[in-house]
Amino acid sequence: MNAAPPAPVPALELRGIDKRFGPVHANRAVSFAVRAGTVHGLIGENGAGKSTLMNIVYGLQPPDAGAIFVHGREVRLRHPHEALAAGIGMVHQHFMLVDTFTVLENLLLGDPDAQHVATGRAAAREKWARLAGEQGLEVPLDAVVGELPVGVQQRVEILKALGRKAEILILDEPTAVLTPAEATQLFHLLARLRAQGKTVLLVTHKLREIMAVTDRGTVMRQGAVVAELDTARTSPPELAEKMVGRSVLLRVEKGPSRPGKVLLEAAQLAVADDRGVPRVKGVSFQVRAGEIVGIAGVAGNGQSALLEALAGIRAPTAGTIRIAGQADLGADPAQRRRLGLSHVPEDRLRIGVVTAFAAEDNLILGQQERPEFSRRGLLDRRALTENCRRAMAEYDLRPPDPRLRLGAFSGGNQQKLVLAREIEAGPRVLLVGQPTRGVDIGAIEFIHRRLVALRDAGKAVLLVSVELDEILGLADRILVMAGGEIMGELPRAEATEEKLGLLMAGVRTEGGA
């Protein structure tokens, strides 16, 4: 009787990886193997320990215990140079590029073929242009990186890793900063890399990505591996339950809307950016009490400038804004708050929170002068702590420590804190931009339920999102922006991805705004 052939040696194998940061047990005896020539998903909520584990594999953090094997050989990875020497490359969620350098200059940084710098750029240009063509990663070598779209910057990072002979490529939350179209381009690239025999480790919490591009997945929860699954034999509900530890509702449950009076109105609104370039061009729409109006569109088509103008962060160059019937507001966020407008910004880290402040302080930003929080100009610390404890229980914020620095919370919990702050202010109108960007699936379910509850309480909600699934799941009416204009409006019952896609591409529909 013939013996079974030996199992192929994994491209990457982790055995008992353990890591602590003080009282936080980030990785708990993590063991799994990644088959060569596959796309392997590392799945889990924010804070599950995925990024810490990948930082260990890439030599950025030493493990407290455990071993790493590359193609069957144990390796000690104490620095990224050692990981690259072992054939491991990594593209981080926040790119490691110098914005003021050109693409070629960034590619030359750390290039093992250092003679390119000494002998001139012709050989370097030829090398990188050839590799880019072979991999389908064409990038403008002479362009300044900081002026490139995020999707192109990511291509530069991937090209840089492949140029250093990486056979195992780690992508940490690669679509967190991409538009849907850019994400699709990335998935095509991953398929090409797999066909070339490369091994890809895709770190994500997005179920659609796992189902679309991976061959197998490892699920982590609270620092430990809880499941290993073949993608073809699993389903989004099963993955969600493994990630969160309970059943998760993957669709938005809501009844029909009951629109009331107009609470937010924009008329012929025009907005320019800091350089005077028009970003919003004569936009008009209304949002009524008891409805969610969604604005769909590819990022960079004026949605951000529109939200800033509505919130009072940026003054419009033309047109009017009315909140609860009052116009001529100027650029005054405080006045708009007094009229009942709250704002969950698209970029919470830039204008939504102060990560160096405690959670309880972030929870009253913009509201610190309310009498229940301050006395004679001084903050009432006991009131702040009690206010935060109530919000943490109501919004399931973890860890439930009001005085913990906000930077120590996961992205999902930071987002829930911003949402709690703006909803608990009792708004008539809520502006919410990209509410679930970089947020894990359990928090997404929670945030969606809160927005629907606000609508059902008779509030007006304006939702801006690049996630079509989110727009289709939440909105009662959908506006689509392209090139700073509203290309059309669809009631939810008539909206499909195909119709929205045409509008997003700038094809105006009959009856469009």
Short mmCIF file of C-alpha atoms in Angstrom, two decimals:
data_model
loop_
_atom_site.label_atom_id
_atom_site.label_comp_id
_atom_site.label_asym_id
_atom_site.label_seq_id
_atom_site.Cartn_x
_atom_site.Cartn_y
_atom_site.Cartn_z
CA MET A 1 0.00 0.00 0.00
CA ASN A 2 1.46 3.33 -1.07
CA ALA A 3 1.99 5.93 1.63
CA ALA A 4 0.18 9.25 1.29
CA PRO A 5 2.38 12.01 -0.13
CA PRO A 6 3.75 14.39 2.51
CA ALA A 7 1.83 17.57 3.12
CA PRO A 8 3.36 20.60 1.39
CA VAL A 9 5.51 22.81 3.57
CA PRO A 10 3.63 26.02 4.51
CA ALA A 11 4.99 29.32 3.22
CA LEU A 12 4.54 30.75 6.72
CA GLU A 13 3.84 28.99 10.00
CA LEU A 14 3.36 30.50 13.46
CA ARG A 15 3.67 28.33 16.57
CA GLY A 16 2.58 29.57 19.98
CA ILE A 17 3.15 33.30 19.38
CA ASP A 18 2.48 35.17 22.62
CA LYS A 19 2.70 38.91 23.27
CA ARG A 20 1.79 41.16 26.20
CA PHE A 21 1.85 44.92 26.60
CA GLY A 22 1.64 45.34 30.36
CA PRO A 23 -1.80 44.04 31.41
CA VAL A 24 -2.98 43.69 27.78
CA HIS A 25 -2.57 40.15 26.43
CA ALA A 26 -2.48 41.03 22.72
CA ASN A 27 -1.60 37.57 21.33
CA ARG A 28 -2.41 34.35 23.15
CA ALA A 29 -0.38 31.35 21.93
CA VAL A 30 -1.31 31.98 18.29
CA SER A 31 -0.63 29.08 15.91
CA PHE A 32 -1.63 28.67 12.26
CA ALA A 33 -0.09 27.95 8.86
CA VAL A 34 -0.40 29.71 5.49
CA ARG A 35 -0.19 27.60 2.34
CA ALA A 36 2.19 28.75 -0.37
CA GLY A 37 0.62 30.38 -3.44
CA THR A 38 -2.65 31.28 -1.71
CA VAL A 39 -4.45 34.36 -0.40
CA HIS A 40 -4.99 33.74 3.31
CA GLY A 41 -7.32 35.93 5.34
CA LEU A 42 -6.54 36.93 8.91
CA ILE A 43 -9.93 37.97 10.22
CA GLY A 44 -11.09 39.60 13.42
CA GLU A 45 -12.61 42.66 15.01
CA ASN A 46 -10.55 45.75 15.77
CA GLY A 47 -8.48 44.93 18.83
CA ALA A 48 -8.42 41.17 18.13
CA GLY A 49 -4.62 41.18 17.92
CA LYS A 50 -4.21 40.94 14.13
CA SER A 51 -1.95 43.95 13.60
CA THR A 52 0.22 43.10 16.62
CA LEU A 53 0.72 39.59 15.23
CA MET A 54 1.69 40.90 11.79
CA ASN A 55 4.09 43.42 13.33
CA ILE A 56 5.80 40.45 15.01
CA VAL A 57 6.01 38.57 11.70
CA TYR A 58 7.49 41.66 10.02
CA GLY A 59 10.10 42.15 12.77
CA LEU A 60 8.61 45.34 14.22
CA GLN A 61 7.83 43.72 17.59
CA PRO A 62 9.57 40.79 19.29
CA PRO A 63 7.30 37.99 20.53
CA ASP A 64 7.40 37.05 24.20
CA ALA A 65 7.19 33.39 23.22
CA GLY A 66 6.71 31.19 20.17
CA ALA A 67 8.41 30.52 16.85
CA ILE A 68 8.08 31.59 13.21
CA PHE A 69 8.84 29.30 10.27
CA VAL A 70 9.26 30.42 6.64
CA HIS A 71 9.11 27.57 4.12
CA GLY A 72 9.84 25.12 6.94
CA ARG A 73 12.87 26.94 8.33
CA GLU A 74 12.72 28.68 11.72
CA VAL A 75 13.62 32.34 11.52
CA ARG A 76 14.27 35.02 14.12
CA LEU A 77 12.88 38.34 12.93
CA ARG A 78 14.16 41.19 15.06
CA HIS A 79 13.98 43.92 12.39
CA PRO A 80 12.11 44.49 9.11
CA HIS A 81 15.42 44.02 7.26
CA GLU A 82 15.49 40.45 8.56
CA ALA A 83 11.87 39.89 7.51
CA LEU A 84 12.67 41.19 4.00
CA ALA A 85 15.73 38.93 3.87
CA ALA A 86 13.40 36.02 4.69
CA GLY A 87 11.10 37.05 1.80
CA ILE A 88 8.39 38.77 3.86
CA GLY A 89 7.07 42.19 2.81
CA MET A 90 4.35 44.26 4.48
CA VAL A 91 2.06 47.07 3.35
CA HIS A 92 0.79 48.89 6.41
CA GLN A 93 -2.67 50.44 6.76
CA HIS A 94 -0.95 53.84 7.10
CA PHE A 95 1.62 53.98 4.32
CA MET A 96 5.35 54.27 5.06
CA LEU A 97 6.09 56.76 2.28
CA VAL A 98 7.74 60.19 2.25
CA ASP A 99 5.07 62.52 0.88
CA THR A 100 7.52 65.13 -0.40
CA PHE A 101 9.61 62.60 -2.37
CA THR A 102 8.81 61.34 -5.85
CA VAL A 103 7.67 57.78 -6.43
CA LEU A 104 11.12 56.83 -7.72
CA GLU A 105 12.84 58.39 -4.70
CA ASN A 106 10.56 56.43 -2.37
CA LEU A 107 11.33 53.22 -4.23
CA LEU A 108 15.06 53.87 -3.91
CA LEU A 109 14.85 54.26 -0.10
CA GLY A 110 16.28 51.06 1.32
CA ASP A 111 16.77 49.55 -2.15
CA PRO A 112 19.37 46.78 -1.83
CA ASP A 113 20.69 47.76 -5.28
CA ALA A 114 22.26 50.86 -3.75
CA GLN A 115 24.52 51.48 -6.75
CA HIS A 116 21.50 53.00 -8.52
CA VAL A 117 21.91 56.12 -6.42
CA ALA A 118 25.60 56.44 -7.27
CA THR A 119 25.42 55.64 -10.98
CA GLY A 120 22.38 57.77 -11.74
CA ARG A 121 18.69 57.17 -11.99
CA ALA A 122 18.54 55.64 -15.45
CA ALA A 123 19.20 52.09 -14.24
CA ALA A 124 16.84 52.55 -11.29
CA ARG A 125 14.10 53.88 -13.52
CA GLU A 126 14.53 50.95 -15.91
CA LYS A 127 14.40 48.42 -13.07
CA TRP A 128 11.29 49.80 -11.41
CA ALA A 129 9.46 50.53 -14.67
CA ARG A 130 10.09 46.94 -15.81
CA LEU A 131 8.86 45.47 -12.51
CA ALA A 132 5.81 47.74 -12.49
CA GLY A 133 4.88 46.59 -15.99
CA GLU A 134 5.36 42.92 -15.13
CA GLN A 135 3.12 43.23 -12.08
CA GLY A 136 0.47 45.50 -13.59
CA LEU A 137 1.42 48.19 -11.05
CA GLU A 138 2.09 51.13 -13.35
CA VAL A 139 2.85 54.24 -11.29
CA PRO A 140 4.13 57.71 -12.32
CA LEU A 141 7.76 57.48 -11.23
CA ASP A 142 8.37 61.24 -11.27
CA ALA A 143 5.17 62.26 -9.46
CA VAL A 144 5.36 63.57 -5.88
CA VAL A 145 3.81 60.90 -3.64
CA GLY A 146 1.79 63.33 -1.52
CA GLU A 147 -0.05 64.53 -4.63
CA LEU A 148 -1.16 61.05 -5.71
CA PRO A 149 -4.52 59.37 -4.97
CA VAL A 150 -4.44 56.93 -2.07
CA GLY A 151 -4.92 53.93 -4.36
CA VAL A 152 -1.81 54.85 -6.36
CA GLN A 153 0.18 55.34 -3.15
CA GLN A 154 -0.79 51.83 -2.12
CA ARG A 155 0.48 50.50 -5.46
CA VAL A 156 3.80 52.17 -4.72
CA GLU A 157 3.98 50.36 -1.37
CA ILE A 158 3.18 47.00 -2.96
CA LEU A 159 5.70 47.61 -5.75
CA LYS A 160 8.34 48.51 -3.16
CA ALA A 161 7.78 45.21 -1.33
CA LEU A 162 7.87 43.14 -4.52
CA GLY A 163 11.04 44.92 -5.62
CA ARG A 164 12.70 43.65 -2.46
CA LYS A 165 11.98 40.05 -3.51
CA ALA A 166 9.04 39.49 -1.15
CA GLU A 167 7.44 36.08 -1.71
CA ILE A 168 5.08 36.52 1.24
CA LEU A 169 3.15 39.80 1.21
CA ILE A 170 1.21 41.04 4.26
CA LEU A 171 -1.54 43.59 3.58
CA ASP A 172 -2.89 45.18 6.78
CA GLU A 173 -6.48 46.46 6.28
CA PRO A 174 -5.62 47.41 2.67
CA THR A 175 -9.06 48.70 1.67
CA ALA A 176 -9.61 50.92 4.72
CA VAL A 177 -8.40 53.92 2.72
CA LEU A 178 -9.62 52.88 -0.75
CA THR A 179 -12.70 53.67 -2.79
CA PRO A 180 -14.76 50.69 -4.04
CA ALA A 181 -13.19 51.02 -7.50
CA GLU A 182 -9.67 51.08 -6.04
CA ALA A 183 -10.51 48.06 -3.89
CA THR A 184 -11.62 46.15 -6.98
CA GLN A 185 -8.31 46.97 -8.68
CA LEU A 186 -6.48 45.67 -5.61
CA PHE A 187 -8.41 42.38 -5.69
CA HIS A 188 -7.42 41.87 -9.35
CA LEU A 189 -3.80 42.43 -8.33
CA LEU A 190 -4.04 39.84 -5.54
CA ALA A 191 -5.37 37.30 -8.03
CA ARG A 192 -2.38 38.00 -10.31
CA LEU A 193 0.08 37.63 -7.44
CA ARG A 194 -1.47 34.31 -6.45
CA ALA A 195 -1.21 33.10 -10.06
CA GLN A 196 2.50 33.98 -9.95
CA GLY A 197 2.96 31.78 -6.89
CA LYS A 198 3.17 34.59 -4.34
CA THR A 199 1.62 34.12 -0.91
CA VAL A 200 -0.64 36.90 0.38
CA LEU A 201 -1.77 37.37 3.97
CA LEU A 202 -4.81 39.69 3.93
CA VAL A 203 -5.56 41.26 7.32
CA THR A 204 -9.13 42.55 7.40
CA HIS A 205 -12.47 42.60 9.19
CA LYS A 206 -14.57 42.96 6.01
CA LEU A 207 -16.50 39.81 5.23
CA ARG A 208 -17.05 40.67 1.57
CA GLU A 209 -13.29 40.84 1.01
CA ILE A 210 -12.72 37.50 2.69
CA MET A 211 -15.39 35.81 0.59
CA ALA A 212 -14.23 37.48 -2.64
CA VAL A 213 -10.47 36.95 -2.68
CA THR A 214 -9.21 34.47 -0.05
CA ASP A 215 -8.68 30.72 -0.23
CA ARG A 216 -8.61 30.13 3.50
CA GLY A 217 -9.03 32.17 6.66
CA THR A 218 -7.90 32.28 10.27
CA VAL A 219 -10.30 33.98 12.69
CA MET A 220 -8.96 35.74 15.79
CA ARG A 221 -10.90 36.98 18.80
CA GLN A 222 -9.43 38.63 21.91
CA GLY A 223 -5.90 37.74 20.87
CA ALA A 224 -6.46 34.05 20.19
CA VAL A 225 -7.23 31.89 17.15
CA VAL A 226 -10.84 30.69 17.37
CA ALA A 227 -11.31 29.10 13.93
CA GLU A 228 -9.57 28.12 10.69
CA LEU A 229 -11.84 27.81 7.67
CA ASP A 230 -11.78 27.14 3.94
CA THR A 231 -13.46 30.14 2.36
CA ALA A 232 -15.46 28.02 -0.11
CA ARG A 233 -16.99 26.09 2.81
CA THR A 234 -18.02 29.01 4.99
CA SER A 235 -20.44 31.95 4.81
CA PRO A 236 -20.56 35.58 5.96
CA PRO A 237 -22.91 34.79 8.90
CA GLU A 238 -20.60 32.03 10.13
CA LEU A 239 -17.54 34.25 9.86
CA ALA A 240 -19.32 37.08 11.66
CA GLU A 241 -20.35 34.80 14.51
CA LYS A 242 -16.79 33.47 14.88
CA MET A 243 -15.38 37.02 14.90
CA VAL A 244 -17.79 38.47 17.45
CA GLY A 245 -18.67 35.41 19.50
CA ARG A 246 -22.41 35.78 18.90
CA SER A 247 -24.87 35.93 16.03
CA VAL A 248 -24.64 39.19 14.09
CA LEU A 249 -27.40 40.71 11.97
CA LEU A 250 -25.76 41.46 8.62
CA ARG A 251 -28.70 43.41 7.19
CA VAL A 252 -30.28 46.62 8.44
CA GLU A 253 -33.74 46.11 9.90
CA LYS A 254 -36.00 49.12 9.55
CA GLY A 255 -39.59 49.93 8.76
CA PRO A 256 -40.86 52.53 6.28
CA SER A 257 -39.93 56.14 6.88
CA ARG A 258 -42.48 58.79 7.88
CA PRO A 259 -41.03 62.06 6.58
CA GLY A 260 -42.17 65.23 8.33
CA LYS A 261 -41.20 68.85 7.96
CA VAL A 262 -37.95 69.98 6.35
CA LEU A 263 -35.19 70.33 8.97
CA LEU A 264 -32.14 70.76 6.71
CA GLU A 265 -32.06 72.51 3.36
CA ALA A 266 -29.27 73.52 0.97
CA ALA A 267 -30.07 75.83 -1.95
CA GLN A 268 -27.60 76.37 -4.82
CA LEU A 269 -24.75 75.72 -2.41
CA ALA A 270 -21.19 76.22 -3.69
CA VAL A 271 -18.04 75.44 -1.70
CA ALA A 272 -14.33 75.84 -2.50
CA ASP A 273 -11.31 74.19 -0.88
CA ASP A 274 -8.39 75.98 0.80
CA ARG A 275 -6.82 76.71 -2.60
CA GLY A 276 -10.01 78.21 -3.97
CA VAL A 277 -10.79 75.20 -6.18
CA PRO A 278 -14.58 74.64 -6.46
CA ARG A 279 -15.58 71.38 -4.78
CA VAL A 280 -19.38 71.78 -4.51
CA LYS A 281 -21.17 73.36 -7.45
CA GLY A 282 -24.72 74.61 -7.01
CA VAL A 283 -26.06 71.75 -4.90
CA SER A 284 -29.69 71.82 -3.67
CA PHE A 285 -31.53 69.25 -1.53
CA GLN A 286 -33.72 68.83 1.55
CA VAL A 287 -33.72 66.42 4.49
CA ARG A 288 -36.95 65.94 6.42
CA ALA A 289 -37.68 64.83 9.94
CA GLY A 290 -38.04 61.06 10.16
CA GLU A 291 -35.86 60.11 7.18
CA ILE A 292 -32.29 59.16 6.32
CA VAL A 293 -31.01 60.74 3.12
CA GLY A 294 -27.87 59.09 1.80
CA ILE A 295 -25.24 60.74 -0.38
CA ALA A 296 -23.34 58.18 -2.45
CA GLY A 297 -20.30 58.76 -4.62
CA VAL A 298 -16.65 58.00 -5.11
CA ALA A 299 -14.52 59.74 -2.50
CA GLY A 300 -13.24 63.14 -3.59
CA ASN A 301 -16.34 64.28 -5.45
CA GLY A 302 -17.30 67.07 -3.08
CA GLN A 303 -18.93 65.13 -0.26
CA SER A 304 -16.33 66.17 2.33
CA ALA A 305 -16.56 69.87 1.44
CA LEU A 306 -20.35 69.66 1.53
CA LEU A 307 -20.37 68.18 5.03
CA GLU A 308 -17.89 70.79 6.26
CA ALA A 309 -20.06 73.60 4.89
CA LEU A 310 -23.22 72.17 6.43
CA ALA A 311 -21.47 71.76 9.78
CA GLY A 312 -20.11 75.33 9.73
CA ILE A 313 -16.47 74.28 9.46
CA ARG A 314 -16.10 75.83 5.99
CA ALA A 315 -17.92 78.91 4.66
CA PRO A 316 -19.76 78.39 1.35
CA THR A 317 -18.89 80.65 -1.56
CA ALA A 318 -22.53 80.85 -2.67
CA GLY A 319 -25.99 79.60 -1.80
CA THR A 320 -27.84 79.20 1.49
CA ILE A 321 -28.20 76.65 4.25
CA ARG A 322 -31.28 76.40 6.46
CA ILE A 323 -31.46 74.48 9.70
CA ALA A 324 -34.93 74.19 11.18
CA GLY A 325 -35.98 77.09 8.92
CA GLN A 326 -33.19 79.47 9.94
CA ALA A 327 -30.78 80.72 7.25
CA ASP A 328 -27.76 83.05 6.99
CA LEU A 329 -25.82 81.06 9.55
CA GLY A 330 -22.28 81.98 8.53
CA ALA A 331 -19.46 79.59 9.39
CA ASP A 332 -20.30 79.08 13.06
CA PRO A 333 -20.46 75.45 14.31
CA ALA A 334 -21.53 76.59 17.80
CA GLN A 335 -24.59 78.42 16.45
CA ARG A 336 -25.59 75.35 14.45
CA ARG A 337 -25.30 73.19 17.53
CA ARG A 338 -27.69 75.53 19.34
CA LEU A 339 -30.16 75.06 16.47
CA GLY A 340 -29.97 71.29 16.96
CA LEU A 341 -27.34 70.13 14.47
CA SER A 342 -24.81 67.44 15.39
CA HIS A 343 -21.93 66.25 13.24
CA VAL A 344 -20.10 62.91 13.12
CA PRO A 345 -17.12 63.84 10.90
CA GLU A 346 -15.64 61.64 8.19
CA ASP A 347 -12.17 61.82 9.73
CA ARG A 348 -12.65 61.36 13.45
CA LEU A 349 -8.91 61.56 14.20
CA ARG A 350 -8.48 64.89 12.41
CA ILE A 351 -11.54 66.82 13.61
CA GLY A 352 -13.62 64.47 15.78
CA VAL A 353 -11.49 63.57 18.80
CA VAL A 354 -8.29 64.36 20.68
CA THR A 355 -6.58 61.02 21.20
CA ALA A 356 -4.34 62.38 23.97
CA PHE A 357 -7.44 63.32 26.03
CA ALA A 358 -9.35 60.91 28.25
CA ALA A 359 -12.54 59.33 26.95
CA GLU A 360 -14.66 61.39 29.36
CA ASP A 361 -13.15 64.63 28.00
CA ASN A 362 -13.71 63.62 24.37
CA LEU A 363 -17.33 62.87 25.19
CA ILE A 364 -18.07 66.55 25.96
CA LEU A 365 -16.05 68.26 23.21
CA GLY A 366 -18.16 71.12 21.91
CA GLN A 367 -20.46 70.80 24.92
CA GLN A 368 -18.05 71.62 27.73
CA GLU A 369 -19.91 74.80 28.66
CA ARG A 370 -23.17 73.02 29.43
CA PRO A 371 -24.10 73.65 33.11
CA GLU A 372 -24.17 69.94 33.97
CA PHE A 373 -20.48 69.67 33.00
CA SER A 374 -18.96 72.89 34.34
CA ARG A 375 -19.33 75.26 37.26
CA ARG A 376 -17.99 78.80 37.21
CA GLY A 377 -15.80 77.96 34.23
CA LEU A 378 -14.31 74.81 35.79
CA LEU A 379 -15.10 71.28 34.65
CA ASP A 380 -16.92 69.06 37.12
CA ARG A 381 -14.78 65.92 36.93
CA ARG A 382 -17.27 63.80 38.82
CA ALA A 383 -20.05 64.77 36.41
CA LEU A 384 -17.80 64.02 33.42
CA THR A 385 -16.94 60.59 34.77
CA GLU A 386 -20.57 59.69 35.50
CA ASN A 387 -21.66 60.97 32.09
CA CYS A 388 -19.02 58.80 30.42
CA ARG A 389 -19.91 55.72 32.47
CA ARG A 390 -23.54 56.00 31.34
CA ALA A 391 -22.52 56.42 27.70
CA MET A 392 -20.10 53.51 27.88
CA ALA A 393 -22.84 51.22 29.17
CA GLU A 394 -25.42 52.51 26.66
CA TYR A 395 -23.10 52.36 23.63
CA ASP A 396 -21.08 49.29 24.64
CA LEU A 397 -17.76 51.16 24.76
CA ARG A 398 -14.79 49.00 25.70
CA PRO A 399 -12.82 49.10 27.88
CA PRO A 400 -15.33 50.85 30.21
CA ASP A 401 -12.73 53.22 31.65
CA PRO A 402 -13.76 56.93 31.41
CA ARG A 403 -10.29 58.18 32.26
CA LEU A 404 -8.38 56.03 29.78
CA ARG A 405 -6.66 58.00 27.02
CA LEU A 406 -8.78 57.76 23.87
CA GLY A 407 -5.78 56.72 21.77
CA ALA A 408 -5.78 53.44 23.70
CA PHE A 409 -9.24 52.52 22.36
CA SER A 410 -9.79 50.63 19.10
CA GLY A 411 -11.07 52.52 16.07
CA GLY A 412 -14.53 51.04 16.45
CA ASN A 413 -14.81 52.19 20.05
CA GLN A 414 -13.52 55.65 19.17
CA GLN A 415 -16.22 55.89 16.51
CA LYS A 416 -18.93 54.77 18.92
CA LEU A 417 -17.80 57.45 21.38
CA VAL A 418 -18.14 60.17 18.73
CA LEU A 419 -21.57 58.83 17.81
CA ALA A 420 -22.59 58.77 21.48
CA ARG A 421 -21.46 62.36 21.96
CA GLU A 422 -23.40 63.66 18.95
CA ILE A 423 -26.58 61.64 19.53
CA GLU A 424 -26.72 62.34 23.27
CA ALA A 425 -26.63 66.07 22.46
CA GLY A 426 -30.26 65.60 21.35
CA PRO A 427 -29.99 66.81 17.75
CA ARG A 428 -32.80 67.62 15.35
CA VAL A 429 -30.39 67.04 12.46
CA LEU A 430 -27.48 64.61 12.39
CA LEU A 431 -24.74 64.87 9.75
CA VAL A 432 -22.78 61.63 9.65
CA GLY A 433 -19.82 60.99 7.36
CA GLN A 434 -18.42 57.50 6.71
CA PRO A 435 -19.88 56.20 10.01
CA THR A 436 -18.33 52.73 9.77
CA ARG A 437 -14.96 53.45 8.09
CA GLY A 438 -12.35 51.25 9.75
CA VAL A 439 -14.96 49.80 12.12
CA ASP A 440 -15.43 46.10 12.85
CA ILE A 441 -18.61 44.19 12.12
CA GLY A 442 -20.01 44.16 15.64
CA ALA A 443 -19.71 47.95 15.89
CA ILE A 444 -21.19 48.37 12.38
CA GLU A 445 -24.34 46.55 13.44
CA PHE A 446 -24.59 48.74 16.55
CA ILE A 447 -24.03 52.03 14.66
CA HIS A 448 -26.62 51.17 12.01
CA ARG A 449 -29.23 50.39 14.66
CA ARG A 450 -28.57 53.73 16.37
CA LEU A 451 -29.00 55.69 13.15
CA VAL A 452 -32.30 53.96 12.37
CA ALA A 453 -33.51 54.60 15.92
CA LEU A 454 -32.69 58.29 15.51
CA ARG A 455 -34.70 58.41 12.28
CA ASP A 456 -37.62 56.63 13.94
CA ALA A 457 -37.54 59.23 16.72
CA GLY A 458 -38.33 61.91 14.14
CA LYS A 459 -34.84 63.26 13.54
CA ALA A 460 -33.34 64.14 10.15
CA VAL A 461 -30.21 62.19 9.21
CA LEU A 462 -27.86 63.03 6.32
CA LEU A 463 -25.55 60.09 5.67
CA VAL A 464 -22.42 60.31 3.50
CA SER A 465 -20.72 57.00 2.71
CA VAL A 466 -18.58 55.45 -0.02
CA GLU A 467 -19.94 52.01 0.96
CA LEU A 468 -22.86 51.29 -1.38
CA ASP A 469 -24.08 48.46 0.85
CA GLU A 470 -24.35 50.94 3.71
CA ILE A 471 -26.21 53.52 1.61
CA LEU A 472 -28.61 50.91 0.25
CA GLY A 473 -29.19 49.45 3.71
CA LEU A 474 -29.83 52.69 5.59
CA ALA A 475 -31.08 55.43 3.27
CA ASP A 476 -34.72 56.19 2.47
CA ARG A 477 -33.69 58.49 -0.39
CA ILE A 478 -30.33 58.47 -2.18
CA LEU A 479 -28.51 61.39 -3.81
CA VAL A 480 -25.40 60.72 -5.88
CA MET A 481 -22.54 63.22 -6.20
CA ALA A 482 -19.99 63.34 -9.00
CA GLY A 483 -17.70 66.23 -9.85
CA GLY A 484 -19.16 68.36 -7.07
CA GLU A 485 -22.71 68.11 -8.42
CA ILE A 486 -25.75 66.02 -7.57
CA MET A 487 -26.22 63.81 -10.61
CA GLY A 488 -29.55 62.36 -9.58
CA GLU A 489 -31.88 61.24 -6.80
CA LEU A 490 -33.49 57.83 -6.31
CA PRO A 491 -35.95 56.55 -3.73
CA ARG A 492 -34.54 53.48 -2.03
CA ALA A 493 -37.12 51.20 -3.65
CA GLU A 494 -35.80 52.12 -7.11
CA ALA A 495 -32.08 52.20 -6.30
CA THR A 496 -29.75 49.45 -7.51
CA GLU A 497 -25.98 49.23 -7.60
CA GLU A 498 -26.11 49.52 -11.39
CA LYS A 499 -28.18 52.71 -11.36
CA LEU A 500 -26.05 54.25 -8.64
CA GLY A 501 -22.88 53.24 -10.47
CA LEU A 502 -23.97 55.13 -13.60
CA LEU A 503 -24.68 58.24 -11.55
CA MET A 504 -21.35 57.92 -9.75
CA ALA A 505 -19.68 57.81 -13.16
CA GLY A 506 -21.30 61.16 -14.02
CA VAL A 507 -24.21 59.91 -16.15
CA ARG A 508 -27.08 62.17 -15.16
CA THR A 509 -30.54 60.55 -15.00
CA GLU A 510 -33.85 61.98 -16.09
CA GLY A 511 -35.29 64.02 -13.26
CA GLY A 512 -31.87 64.28 -11.61
CA ALA A 513 -31.34 67.21 -9.28
#
